[in-house]
Short mmCIF file of N, CA, C and O in Angstrom, two decimals:
data_model
loop_
_atom_site.label_atom_id
_atom_site.label_comp_id
_atom_site.label_asym_id
_atom_site.label_seq_id
_atom_site.Cartn_x
_atom_site.Cartn_y
_atom_site.Cartn_z
N ARG A 1 0.83 -1.19 0.00
CA ARG A 1 0.00 0.00 0.00
C ARG A 1 0.87 1.24 0.00
O ARG A 1 0.55 2.22 -0.67
N GLU A 2 1.98 1.23 0.76
CA GLU A 2 2.87 2.38 0.77
C GLU A 2 3.49 2.63 -0.59
O GLU A 2 3.68 3.77 -0.99
N GLU A 3 3.80 1.58 -1.30
CA GLU A 3 4.44 1.68 -2.63
C GLU A 3 3.51 2.29 -3.67
O GLU A 3 3.94 3.09 -4.48
N THR A 4 2.23 1.91 -3.67
CA THR A 4 1.32 2.31 -4.74
C THR A 4 0.31 3.37 -4.33
O THR A 4 -0.24 4.05 -5.20
N GLY A 5 0.00 3.47 -3.05
CA GLY A 5 -1.03 4.40 -2.59
C GLY A 5 -2.44 3.87 -2.83
O GLY A 5 -3.41 4.57 -2.58
N ALA A 6 -2.55 2.66 -3.32
CA ALA A 6 -3.87 2.06 -3.60
C ALA A 6 -4.55 1.65 -2.30
O ALA A 6 -3.91 1.56 -1.24
N GLY A 7 -5.83 1.36 -2.39
CA GLY A 7 -6.59 0.95 -1.23
C GLY A 7 -6.13 -0.40 -0.69
O GLY A 7 -5.55 -1.21 -1.41
N ILE A 8 -6.42 -0.65 0.57
CA ILE A 8 -5.99 -1.88 1.23
C ILE A 8 -6.55 -3.11 0.52
O ILE A 8 -5.83 -4.07 0.27
N MET A 9 -7.83 -3.09 0.18
CA MET A 9 -8.44 -4.26 -0.46
C MET A 9 -7.84 -4.49 -1.86
O MET A 9 -7.64 -5.64 -2.26
N ASP A 10 -7.55 -3.40 -2.59
CA ASP A 10 -6.92 -3.56 -3.91
C ASP A 10 -5.56 -4.21 -3.77
O ASP A 10 -5.19 -5.09 -4.55
N CYS A 11 -4.81 -3.78 -2.77
CA CYS A 11 -3.48 -4.35 -2.54
C CYS A 11 -3.57 -5.82 -2.13
O CYS A 11 -2.80 -6.66 -2.60
N LYS A 12 -4.53 -6.11 -1.27
CA LYS A 12 -4.70 -7.49 -0.81
C LYS A 12 -5.06 -8.42 -1.98
O LYS A 12 -4.47 -9.48 -2.13
N LYS A 13 -6.00 -7.98 -2.82
CA LYS A 13 -6.41 -8.78 -3.97
C LYS A 13 -5.24 -9.00 -4.93
O LYS A 13 -5.06 -10.09 -5.45
N ALA A 14 -4.46 -7.95 -5.15
CA ALA A 14 -3.31 -8.06 -6.06
C ALA A 14 -2.28 -9.03 -5.50
O ALA A 14 -1.72 -9.85 -6.25
N LEU A 15 -2.01 -8.98 -4.21
CA LEU A 15 -1.05 -9.90 -3.60
C LEU A 15 -1.54 -11.35 -3.67
O LEU A 15 -0.76 -12.26 -3.93
N GLU A 16 -2.83 -11.54 -3.46
CA GLU A 16 -3.40 -12.89 -3.56
C GLU A 16 -3.29 -13.41 -4.98
O GLU A 16 -2.90 -14.56 -5.21
N GLU A 17 -3.64 -12.55 -5.94
CA GLU A 17 -3.59 -12.95 -7.34
C GLU A 17 -2.16 -13.23 -7.80
O GLU A 17 -1.92 -14.12 -8.60
N ALA A 18 -1.21 -12.47 -7.26
CA ALA A 18 0.21 -12.65 -7.62
C ALA A 18 0.87 -13.74 -6.78
O ALA A 18 2.08 -13.94 -6.90
N LYS A 19 0.10 -14.39 -5.93
CA LYS A 19 0.61 -15.47 -5.06
C LYS A 19 1.81 -15.02 -4.22
O LYS A 19 2.80 -15.72 -4.09
N GLY A 20 1.68 -13.79 -3.68
CA GLY A 20 2.70 -13.28 -2.77
C GLY A 20 3.88 -12.60 -3.45
O GLY A 20 4.75 -12.05 -2.77
N ASP A 21 3.95 -12.59 -4.77
CA ASP A 21 5.04 -11.93 -5.50
C ASP A 21 4.81 -10.42 -5.47
O ASP A 21 3.93 -9.90 -6.15
N PHE A 22 5.61 -9.72 -4.67
CA PHE A 22 5.41 -8.29 -4.43
C PHE A 22 5.50 -7.48 -5.72
O PHE A 22 4.65 -6.63 -5.98
N LYS A 23 6.52 -7.73 -6.54
CA LYS A 23 6.69 -6.95 -7.77
C LYS A 23 5.52 -7.14 -8.73
O LYS A 23 5.04 -6.19 -9.34
N LYS A 24 5.07 -8.36 -8.85
CA LYS A 24 3.93 -8.65 -9.72
C LYS A 24 2.66 -7.98 -9.19
O LYS A 24 1.86 -7.45 -9.96
N ALA A 25 2.50 -7.98 -7.88
CA ALA A 25 1.33 -7.35 -7.26
C ALA A 25 1.33 -5.84 -7.50
O ALA A 25 0.28 -5.25 -7.79
N VAL A 26 2.48 -5.20 -7.41
CA VAL A 26 2.59 -3.76 -7.66
C VAL A 26 2.18 -3.46 -9.10
O VAL A 26 1.44 -2.52 -9.37
N GLU A 27 2.64 -4.28 -10.04
CA GLU A 27 2.27 -4.11 -11.45
C GLU A 27 0.76 -4.26 -11.65
O GLU A 27 0.15 -3.49 -12.38
N LEU A 28 0.17 -5.25 -10.99
CA LEU A 28 -1.27 -5.46 -11.10
C LEU A 28 -2.05 -4.25 -10.58
O LEU A 28 -3.03 -3.83 -11.21
N VAL A 29 -1.61 -3.70 -9.47
CA VAL A 29 -2.27 -2.52 -8.91
C VAL A 29 -2.17 -1.34 -9.88
O VAL A 29 -3.15 -0.62 -10.10
N LYS A 30 -1.01 -1.15 -10.48
CA LYS A 30 -0.83 -0.04 -11.42
C LYS A 30 -1.71 -0.21 -12.65
O LYS A 30 -2.36 0.73 -13.11
N VAL A 31 -1.76 -1.42 -13.20
CA VAL A 31 -2.58 -1.69 -14.38
C VAL A 31 -4.05 -1.45 -14.07
O VAL A 31 -4.78 -0.83 -14.86
N ARG A 32 -4.51 -1.91 -12.94
CA ARG A 32 -5.92 -1.72 -12.57
C ARG A 32 -6.24 -0.24 -12.37
O ARG A 32 -7.33 0.21 -12.71
N GLY A 33 -5.29 0.51 -11.82
CA GLY A 33 -5.49 1.94 -11.67
C GLY A 33 -5.63 2.64 -13.01
O GLY A 33 -6.48 3.51 -13.18
N LEU A 34 -4.81 2.25 -13.98
CA LEU A 34 -4.90 2.83 -15.32
C LEU A 34 -6.23 2.47 -15.99
O LEU A 34 -6.84 3.30 -16.67
N GLU A 35 -6.68 1.25 -15.76
CA GLU A 35 -7.98 0.83 -16.32
C GLU A 35 -9.11 1.66 -15.72
O GLU A 35 -10.02 2.09 -16.43
N ARG A 36 -9.04 1.91 -14.42
CA ARG A 36 -10.05 2.75 -13.77
C ARG A 36 -10.04 4.15 -14.34
O ARG A 36 -11.07 4.77 -14.54
N ALA A 37 -8.84 4.68 -14.56
CA ALA A 37 -8.70 6.03 -15.11
C ALA A 37 -9.34 6.12 -16.49
O ALA A 37 -10.00 7.11 -16.82
N GLU A 38 -9.14 5.10 -17.32
CA GLU A 38 -9.72 5.10 -18.67
C GLU A 38 -11.24 5.14 -18.63
O GLU A 38 -11.88 5.79 -19.44
N LYS A 39 -11.83 4.46 -17.65
CA LYS A 39 -13.28 4.43 -17.53
C LYS A 39 -13.87 5.78 -17.13
O LYS A 39 -15.03 6.05 -17.37
N LYS A 40 -13.07 6.64 -16.56
CA LYS A 40 -13.54 7.93 -16.06
C LYS A 40 -13.38 9.07 -17.07
O LYS A 40 -13.73 10.20 -16.80
N GLN A 41 -12.87 8.78 -18.26
CA GLN A 41 -12.53 9.83 -19.21
C GLN A 41 -13.72 10.62 -19.74
O GLN A 41 -13.54 11.72 -20.24
N ASP A 42 -14.94 10.11 -19.61
CA ASP A 42 -16.09 10.85 -20.12
C ASP A 42 -16.75 11.72 -19.04
O ASP A 42 -17.72 12.41 -19.32
N ARG A 43 -16.22 11.72 -17.86
CA ARG A 43 -16.77 12.52 -16.78
C ARG A 43 -16.45 14.00 -16.95
O ARG A 43 -15.46 14.37 -17.58
N GLU A 44 -17.26 14.85 -16.34
CA GLU A 44 -17.08 16.30 -16.42
C GLU A 44 -16.10 16.76 -15.34
O GLU A 44 -16.16 16.31 -14.19
N THR A 45 -15.21 17.66 -15.72
CA THR A 45 -14.24 18.22 -14.78
C THR A 45 -14.54 19.70 -14.59
O THR A 45 -14.31 20.51 -15.48
N THR A 46 -15.07 20.04 -13.41
CA THR A 46 -15.46 21.43 -13.15
C THR A 46 -14.61 22.08 -12.06
O THR A 46 -14.81 23.24 -11.73
N GLU A 47 -13.69 21.35 -11.50
CA GLU A 47 -12.80 21.87 -10.47
C GLU A 47 -11.36 21.73 -10.94
O GLU A 47 -11.10 21.11 -11.95
N GLY A 48 -10.44 22.28 -10.17
CA GLY A 48 -9.04 22.12 -10.56
C GLY A 48 -8.11 23.03 -9.79
O GLY A 48 -8.46 23.61 -8.76
N TYR A 49 -6.92 23.18 -10.36
CA TYR A 49 -5.84 23.92 -9.71
C TYR A 49 -4.94 24.49 -10.80
O TYR A 49 -4.65 23.81 -11.78
N VAL A 50 -4.51 25.73 -10.61
CA VAL A 50 -3.54 26.33 -11.52
C VAL A 50 -2.19 26.25 -10.82
O VAL A 50 -1.96 26.90 -9.80
N ALA A 51 -1.33 25.40 -11.36
CA ALA A 51 0.00 25.19 -10.79
C ALA A 51 0.99 26.10 -11.50
O ALA A 51 0.83 26.42 -12.67
N SER A 52 2.03 26.47 -10.76
CA SER A 52 3.05 27.34 -11.36
C SER A 52 4.44 26.82 -11.06
O SER A 52 4.66 26.09 -10.09
N TYR A 53 5.35 27.20 -11.93
CA TYR A 53 6.76 26.90 -11.72
C TYR A 53 7.57 28.05 -12.31
O TYR A 53 7.32 28.47 -13.44
N VAL A 54 8.51 28.57 -11.54
CA VAL A 54 9.44 29.59 -12.01
C VAL A 54 10.84 29.01 -11.88
O VAL A 54 11.24 28.58 -10.79
N HIS A 55 11.57 28.99 -13.00
CA HIS A 55 12.92 28.45 -12.99
C HIS A 55 13.82 29.29 -12.09
O HIS A 55 13.59 30.48 -11.89
N SER A 56 14.87 28.67 -11.57
CA SER A 56 15.75 29.33 -10.59
C SER A 56 16.40 30.61 -11.13
O SER A 56 16.72 31.51 -10.36
N ASN A 57 16.57 30.72 -12.45
CA ASN A 57 17.16 31.94 -13.00
C ASN A 57 16.15 33.07 -13.12
O ASN A 57 16.52 34.20 -13.47
N GLY A 58 14.88 32.78 -12.87
CA GLY A 58 13.84 33.80 -12.91
C GLY A 58 13.47 34.25 -14.31
O GLY A 58 12.73 35.21 -14.48
N LYS A 59 13.96 33.56 -15.33
CA LYS A 59 13.70 33.98 -16.71
C LYS A 59 12.72 33.07 -17.45
O LYS A 59 12.33 33.36 -18.56
N LEU A 60 12.34 31.97 -16.83
CA LEU A 60 11.39 31.03 -17.41
C LEU A 60 10.33 30.69 -16.38
O LEU A 60 10.65 30.50 -15.20
N ALA A 61 9.08 30.58 -16.84
CA ALA A 61 7.99 30.22 -15.94
C ALA A 61 6.87 29.55 -16.72
O ALA A 61 6.80 29.68 -17.95
N ALA A 62 6.01 28.84 -16.00
CA ALA A 62 4.86 28.21 -16.63
C ALA A 62 3.69 28.17 -15.65
O ALA A 62 3.89 28.08 -14.43
N LEU A 63 2.50 28.23 -16.21
CA LEU A 63 1.25 28.01 -15.49
C LEU A 63 0.55 26.85 -16.17
O LEU A 63 0.49 26.80 -17.40
N VAL A 64 0.01 25.93 -15.37
CA VAL A 64 -0.69 24.76 -15.90
C VAL A 64 -2.03 24.65 -15.20
O VAL A 64 -2.10 24.69 -13.98
N GLU A 65 -3.10 24.49 -15.99
CA GLU A 65 -4.43 24.26 -15.43
C GLU A 65 -4.68 22.76 -15.44
O GLU A 65 -4.83 22.14 -16.49
N LEU A 66 -4.71 22.18 -14.24
CA LEU A 66 -4.97 20.76 -14.04
C LEU A 66 -6.38 20.65 -13.48
O LEU A 66 -6.68 21.25 -12.45
N VAL A 67 -7.26 19.91 -14.17
CA VAL A 67 -8.66 19.86 -13.77
C VAL A 67 -9.03 18.49 -13.21
O VAL A 67 -8.40 17.48 -13.51
N CYS A 68 -10.09 18.50 -12.39
CA CYS A 68 -10.60 17.28 -11.75
C CYS A 68 -12.10 17.45 -11.53
O CYS A 68 -12.68 18.45 -11.93
N GLU A 69 -12.71 16.49 -10.87
CA GLU A 69 -14.16 16.50 -10.68
C GLU A 69 -14.63 17.25 -9.43
O GLU A 69 -15.70 17.83 -9.43
N THR A 70 -13.85 17.20 -8.35
CA THR A 70 -14.31 17.78 -7.09
C THR A 70 -13.27 18.71 -6.47
O THR A 70 -12.07 18.57 -6.73
N ASP A 71 -13.74 19.64 -5.65
CA ASP A 71 -12.81 20.54 -4.97
C ASP A 71 -11.98 19.80 -3.93
O ASP A 71 -10.88 20.21 -3.59
N PHE A 72 -12.49 18.67 -3.45
CA PHE A 72 -11.74 17.85 -2.50
C PHE A 72 -10.42 17.39 -3.12
O PHE A 72 -9.35 17.50 -2.53
N VAL A 73 -10.49 16.89 -4.34
CA VAL A 73 -9.29 16.45 -5.04
C VAL A 73 -8.43 17.65 -5.42
O VAL A 73 -7.20 17.59 -5.34
N ALA A 74 -9.05 18.75 -5.81
CA ALA A 74 -8.29 19.95 -6.19
C ALA A 74 -7.42 20.47 -5.05
O ALA A 74 -6.40 21.12 -5.29
N ARG A 75 -7.79 20.15 -3.81
CA ARG A 75 -6.99 20.57 -2.65
C ARG A 75 -6.00 19.50 -2.20
O ARG A 75 -5.21 19.73 -1.30
N ASN A 76 -6.02 18.34 -2.85
CA ASN A 76 -5.16 17.22 -2.49
C ASN A 76 -3.70 17.55 -2.80
O ASN A 76 -3.37 18.07 -3.87
N ASP A 77 -2.81 17.25 -1.86
CA ASP A 77 -1.38 17.55 -2.03
C ASP A 77 -0.76 16.83 -3.22
O ASP A 77 0.06 17.41 -3.94
N GLU A 78 -1.14 15.58 -3.45
CA GLU A 78 -0.60 14.83 -4.59
C GLU A 78 -1.04 15.45 -5.91
O GLU A 78 -0.26 15.53 -6.87
N PHE A 79 -2.28 15.88 -5.98
CA PHE A 79 -2.82 16.52 -7.17
C PHE A 79 -2.05 17.81 -7.45
O PHE A 79 -1.61 18.06 -8.58
N ARG A 80 -1.85 18.61 -6.44
CA ARG A 80 -1.12 19.88 -6.60
C ARG A 80 0.34 19.64 -6.94
O ARG A 80 0.92 20.36 -7.75
N SER A 81 0.93 18.64 -6.36
CA SER A 81 2.32 18.30 -6.67
C SER A 81 2.46 17.87 -8.13
O SER A 81 3.42 18.26 -8.82
N LEU A 82 1.49 17.10 -8.63
CA LEU A 82 1.49 16.71 -10.03
C LEU A 82 1.42 17.95 -10.92
O LEU A 82 2.16 18.06 -11.90
N GLY A 83 0.57 18.89 -10.56
CA GLY A 83 0.47 20.13 -11.33
C GLY A 83 1.78 20.89 -11.39
O GLY A 83 2.19 21.38 -12.45
N GLN A 84 2.48 20.96 -10.26
CA GLN A 84 3.77 21.66 -10.23
C GLN A 84 4.82 20.91 -11.04
O GLN A 84 5.63 21.53 -11.74
N ASP A 85 4.80 19.58 -10.98
CA ASP A 85 5.74 18.80 -11.80
C ASP A 85 5.48 19.02 -13.29
O ASP A 85 6.41 19.12 -14.08
N ILE A 86 4.21 19.09 -13.66
CA ILE A 86 3.87 19.32 -15.07
C ILE A 86 4.29 20.72 -15.49
O ILE A 86 4.80 20.91 -16.59
N ALA A 87 4.12 21.71 -14.61
CA ALA A 87 4.57 23.07 -14.93
C ALA A 87 6.08 23.10 -15.14
O ALA A 87 6.58 23.77 -16.05
N MET A 88 6.83 22.36 -14.32
CA MET A 88 8.28 22.28 -14.49
C MET A 88 8.61 21.61 -15.83
O MET A 88 9.54 22.03 -16.52
N GLN A 89 7.84 20.61 -16.19
CA GLN A 89 8.02 19.93 -17.48
C GLN A 89 7.83 20.93 -18.63
O GLN A 89 8.60 20.94 -19.58
N VAL A 90 6.81 21.76 -18.53
CA VAL A 90 6.52 22.75 -19.57
C VAL A 90 7.69 23.72 -19.72
O VAL A 90 8.12 24.04 -20.83
N VAL A 91 8.24 24.19 -18.59
CA VAL A 91 9.39 25.10 -18.65
C VAL A 91 10.58 24.41 -19.29
O VAL A 91 11.24 24.97 -20.15
N SER A 92 10.83 23.18 -18.89
CA SER A 92 12.00 22.46 -19.35
C SER A 92 11.93 22.02 -20.81
O SER A 92 12.89 22.16 -21.56
N MET A 93 10.78 21.47 -21.23
CA MET A 93 10.68 20.82 -22.53
C MET A 93 9.94 21.64 -23.60
O MET A 93 9.94 21.26 -24.75
N ASN A 94 9.29 22.71 -23.20
CA ASN A 94 8.63 23.64 -24.12
C ASN A 94 7.71 22.96 -25.15
O ASN A 94 7.88 23.14 -26.36
N PRO A 95 6.72 22.19 -24.71
CA PRO A 95 5.79 21.57 -25.66
C PRO A 95 4.91 22.64 -26.31
O PRO A 95 4.68 23.70 -25.73
N GLU A 96 4.41 22.34 -27.50
CA GLU A 96 3.56 23.31 -28.20
C GLU A 96 2.09 23.17 -27.85
O GLU A 96 1.37 24.15 -27.81
N THR A 97 1.64 21.93 -27.63
CA THR A 97 0.23 21.67 -27.33
C THR A 97 0.11 20.74 -26.12
O THR A 97 1.09 20.12 -25.71
N VAL A 98 -1.10 20.63 -25.60
CA VAL A 98 -1.35 19.70 -24.50
C VAL A 98 -1.05 18.27 -24.94
O VAL A 98 -0.45 17.50 -24.19
N ASP A 99 -1.43 17.92 -26.16
CA ASP A 99 -1.15 16.56 -26.66
C ASP A 99 0.34 16.29 -26.71
O ASP A 99 0.80 15.20 -26.36
N ASP A 100 1.12 17.28 -27.17
CA ASP A 100 2.58 17.14 -27.19
C ASP A 100 3.11 16.91 -25.77
O ASP A 100 3.96 16.06 -25.54
N LEU A 101 2.59 17.70 -24.83
CA LEU A 101 3.02 17.59 -23.44
C LEU A 101 2.73 16.20 -22.89
O LEU A 101 3.59 15.57 -22.26
N LEU A 102 1.54 15.68 -23.14
CA LEU A 102 1.13 14.38 -22.60
C LEU A 102 1.98 13.24 -23.14
O LEU A 102 2.19 12.24 -22.45
N GLU A 103 2.51 13.39 -24.35
CA GLU A 103 3.33 12.34 -24.95
C GLU A 103 4.78 12.37 -24.49
O GLU A 103 5.51 11.40 -24.67
N GLN A 104 5.21 13.47 -23.87
CA GLN A 104 6.61 13.60 -23.46
C GLN A 104 6.95 12.70 -22.29
O GLN A 104 6.12 12.45 -21.42
N GLU A 105 8.21 12.23 -22.28
CA GLU A 105 8.71 11.50 -21.11
C GLU A 105 8.92 12.51 -20.00
O GLU A 105 9.42 13.61 -20.22
N PHE A 106 8.54 12.12 -18.79
CA PHE A 106 8.66 12.98 -17.63
C PHE A 106 10.13 13.19 -17.32
O PHE A 106 10.90 12.23 -17.24
N ILE A 107 10.55 14.44 -17.13
CA ILE A 107 11.97 14.75 -16.94
C ILE A 107 12.54 14.16 -15.66
O ILE A 107 13.72 13.90 -15.58
N LYS A 108 11.70 13.93 -14.66
CA LYS A 108 12.18 13.36 -13.41
C LYS A 108 12.24 11.83 -13.44
O LYS A 108 12.86 11.22 -12.59
N ASP A 109 11.53 11.22 -14.41
CA ASP A 109 11.46 9.76 -14.52
C ASP A 109 11.29 9.40 -15.99
O ASP A 109 10.17 9.38 -16.50
N GLY A 110 12.39 9.13 -16.68
CA GLY A 110 12.35 8.85 -18.10
C GLY A 110 11.52 7.65 -18.50
O GLY A 110 11.23 7.45 -19.66
N GLY A 111 11.10 6.84 -17.55
CA GLY A 111 10.32 5.66 -17.87
C GLY A 111 8.83 5.91 -17.93
O GLY A 111 8.05 5.01 -18.23
N ALA A 112 8.39 7.13 -17.66
CA ALA A 112 6.96 7.43 -17.62
C ALA A 112 6.67 8.69 -18.44
O ALA A 112 7.45 9.64 -18.42
N THR A 113 5.53 8.68 -19.12
CA THR A 113 5.11 9.88 -19.83
C THR A 113 4.23 10.72 -18.91
O THR A 113 3.74 10.24 -17.88
N ILE A 114 3.99 11.96 -19.30
CA ILE A 114 3.10 12.83 -18.53
C ILE A 114 1.70 12.22 -18.52
O ILE A 114 1.02 12.21 -17.49
N SER A 115 1.27 11.67 -19.64
CA SER A 115 -0.04 11.02 -19.71
C SER A 115 -0.15 9.88 -18.70
O SER A 115 -1.16 9.74 -18.01
N PHE A 116 0.91 9.08 -18.58
CA PHE A 116 0.92 7.98 -17.62
C PHE A 116 0.79 8.51 -16.19
O PHE A 116 0.04 7.94 -15.38
N LEU A 117 1.50 9.59 -15.87
CA LEU A 117 1.42 10.16 -14.52
C LEU A 117 0.01 10.64 -14.20
O LEU A 117 -0.50 10.40 -13.10
N VAL A 118 -0.62 11.31 -15.16
CA VAL A 118 -1.98 11.82 -14.96
C VAL A 118 -2.95 10.65 -14.77
O VAL A 118 -3.76 10.65 -13.85
N LYS A 119 -2.86 9.64 -15.63
CA LYS A 119 -3.76 8.48 -15.53
C LYS A 119 -3.52 7.69 -14.25
O LYS A 119 -4.46 7.19 -13.65
N SER A 120 -2.26 7.60 -13.83
CA SER A 120 -1.95 6.87 -12.59
C SER A 120 -2.60 7.54 -11.39
O SER A 120 -3.21 6.87 -10.55
N LEU A 121 -2.48 8.85 -11.31
CA LEU A 121 -3.09 9.55 -10.18
C LEU A 121 -4.61 9.50 -10.28
O LEU A 121 -5.29 9.34 -9.26
N SER A 122 -5.13 9.58 -11.48
CA SER A 122 -6.58 9.48 -11.68
C SER A 122 -7.10 8.13 -11.18
O SER A 122 -8.10 8.07 -10.47
N GLY A 123 -6.40 7.06 -11.53
CA GLY A 123 -6.81 5.73 -11.07
C GLY A 123 -6.69 5.58 -9.57
O GLY A 123 -7.53 4.94 -8.93
N LYS A 124 -5.66 6.18 -9.01
CA LYS A 124 -5.43 6.08 -7.57
C LYS A 124 -6.49 6.86 -6.79
O LYS A 124 -7.03 6.37 -5.80
N ILE A 125 -6.79 8.06 -7.25
CA ILE A 125 -7.74 8.93 -6.54
C ILE A 125 -9.19 8.56 -6.84
O ILE A 125 -10.06 8.71 -6.00
N GLY A 126 -9.44 8.08 -8.06
CA GLY A 126 -10.79 7.67 -8.41
C GLY A 126 -11.60 8.75 -9.10
O GLY A 126 -12.83 8.70 -9.13
N GLU A 127 -10.94 9.76 -9.65
CA GLU A 127 -11.60 10.83 -10.39
C GLU A 127 -10.87 11.08 -11.69
O GLU A 127 -9.68 10.79 -11.81
N LYS A 128 -11.59 11.65 -12.63
CA LYS A 128 -10.95 12.07 -13.87
C LYS A 128 -10.04 13.26 -13.57
O LYS A 128 -10.42 14.21 -12.88
N ILE A 129 -8.83 13.19 -14.09
CA ILE A 129 -7.85 14.28 -13.98
C ILE A 129 -7.35 14.54 -15.39
O ILE A 129 -7.09 13.60 -16.15
N ALA A 130 -7.21 15.81 -15.75
CA ALA A 130 -6.73 16.14 -17.09
C ALA A 130 -5.97 17.46 -17.07
O ALA A 130 -6.24 18.34 -16.24
N VAL A 131 -5.03 17.59 -17.99
CA VAL A 131 -4.35 18.86 -18.22
C VAL A 131 -5.21 19.61 -19.23
O VAL A 131 -5.39 19.16 -20.35
N LYS A 132 -5.76 20.73 -18.81
CA LYS A 132 -6.65 21.48 -19.70
C LYS A 132 -5.88 22.42 -20.61
O LYS A 132 -6.12 22.48 -21.81
N ARG A 133 -4.93 23.17 -20.04
CA ARG A 133 -4.14 24.10 -20.83
C ARG A 133 -2.91 24.53 -20.04
O ARG A 133 -2.81 24.28 -18.85
N PHE A 134 -2.00 25.17 -20.75
CA PHE A 134 -0.80 25.70 -20.10
C PHE A 134 -0.28 26.89 -20.87
O PHE A 134 -0.65 27.11 -22.03
N VAL A 135 0.56 27.66 -20.21
CA VAL A 135 1.23 28.78 -20.85
C VAL A 135 2.66 28.81 -20.32
O VAL A 135 2.91 28.53 -19.15
N ARG A 136 3.60 29.14 -21.20
CA ARG A 136 5.01 29.20 -20.84
C ARG A 136 5.51 30.61 -21.14
O ARG A 136 5.21 31.18 -22.19
N TYR A 137 6.26 31.16 -20.20
CA TYR A 137 6.82 32.51 -20.35
C TYR A 137 8.33 32.42 -20.34
O TYR A 137 8.91 31.68 -19.56
N GLN A 138 8.94 33.23 -21.21
CA GLN A 138 10.40 33.35 -21.22
C GLN A 138 10.73 34.82 -21.44
O GLN A 138 10.18 35.47 -22.34
N VAL A 139 11.62 35.35 -20.61
CA VAL A 139 12.02 36.73 -20.74
C VAL A 139 12.59 36.96 -22.15
O VAL A 139 13.37 36.16 -22.64
N GLY A 140 12.13 38.02 -22.78
CA GLY A 140 12.62 38.38 -24.10
C GLY A 140 11.89 37.71 -25.24
O GLY A 140 12.19 37.96 -26.41
N GLU A 141 10.94 36.86 -24.95
CA GLU A 141 10.21 36.16 -26.01
C GLU A 141 8.92 36.84 -26.33
O GLU A 141 8.22 37.33 -25.52
#
């Protein structure tokens, strides 16, 4: 449960199905979370959070609108942290569109895309989460 953040019963079922193999159980929990996230894609997102990141040199910044279904999730620390990570991604990688951003490998973890991070948190929390829009600023541009 500490590794994945999933519910106790989900973790228990995954461990039973994996016959005690911890690594296999973690994979099962992640896959099920992604499946849950896919099922929620038609839901309406009326809440959210505008995350920001300003690079240490003060010359680059980004704002990202990350949306969800409820204000409860919008106040969640993990949700807000994801928004800030995505804003840092925008500053670093300068994507042109939201689709471009979602396809990029996450700069902090080359094994995961931004889309995977969003879907993983969506599956874990149980609500639709999406990047609605972003803007990137650079001094002199």
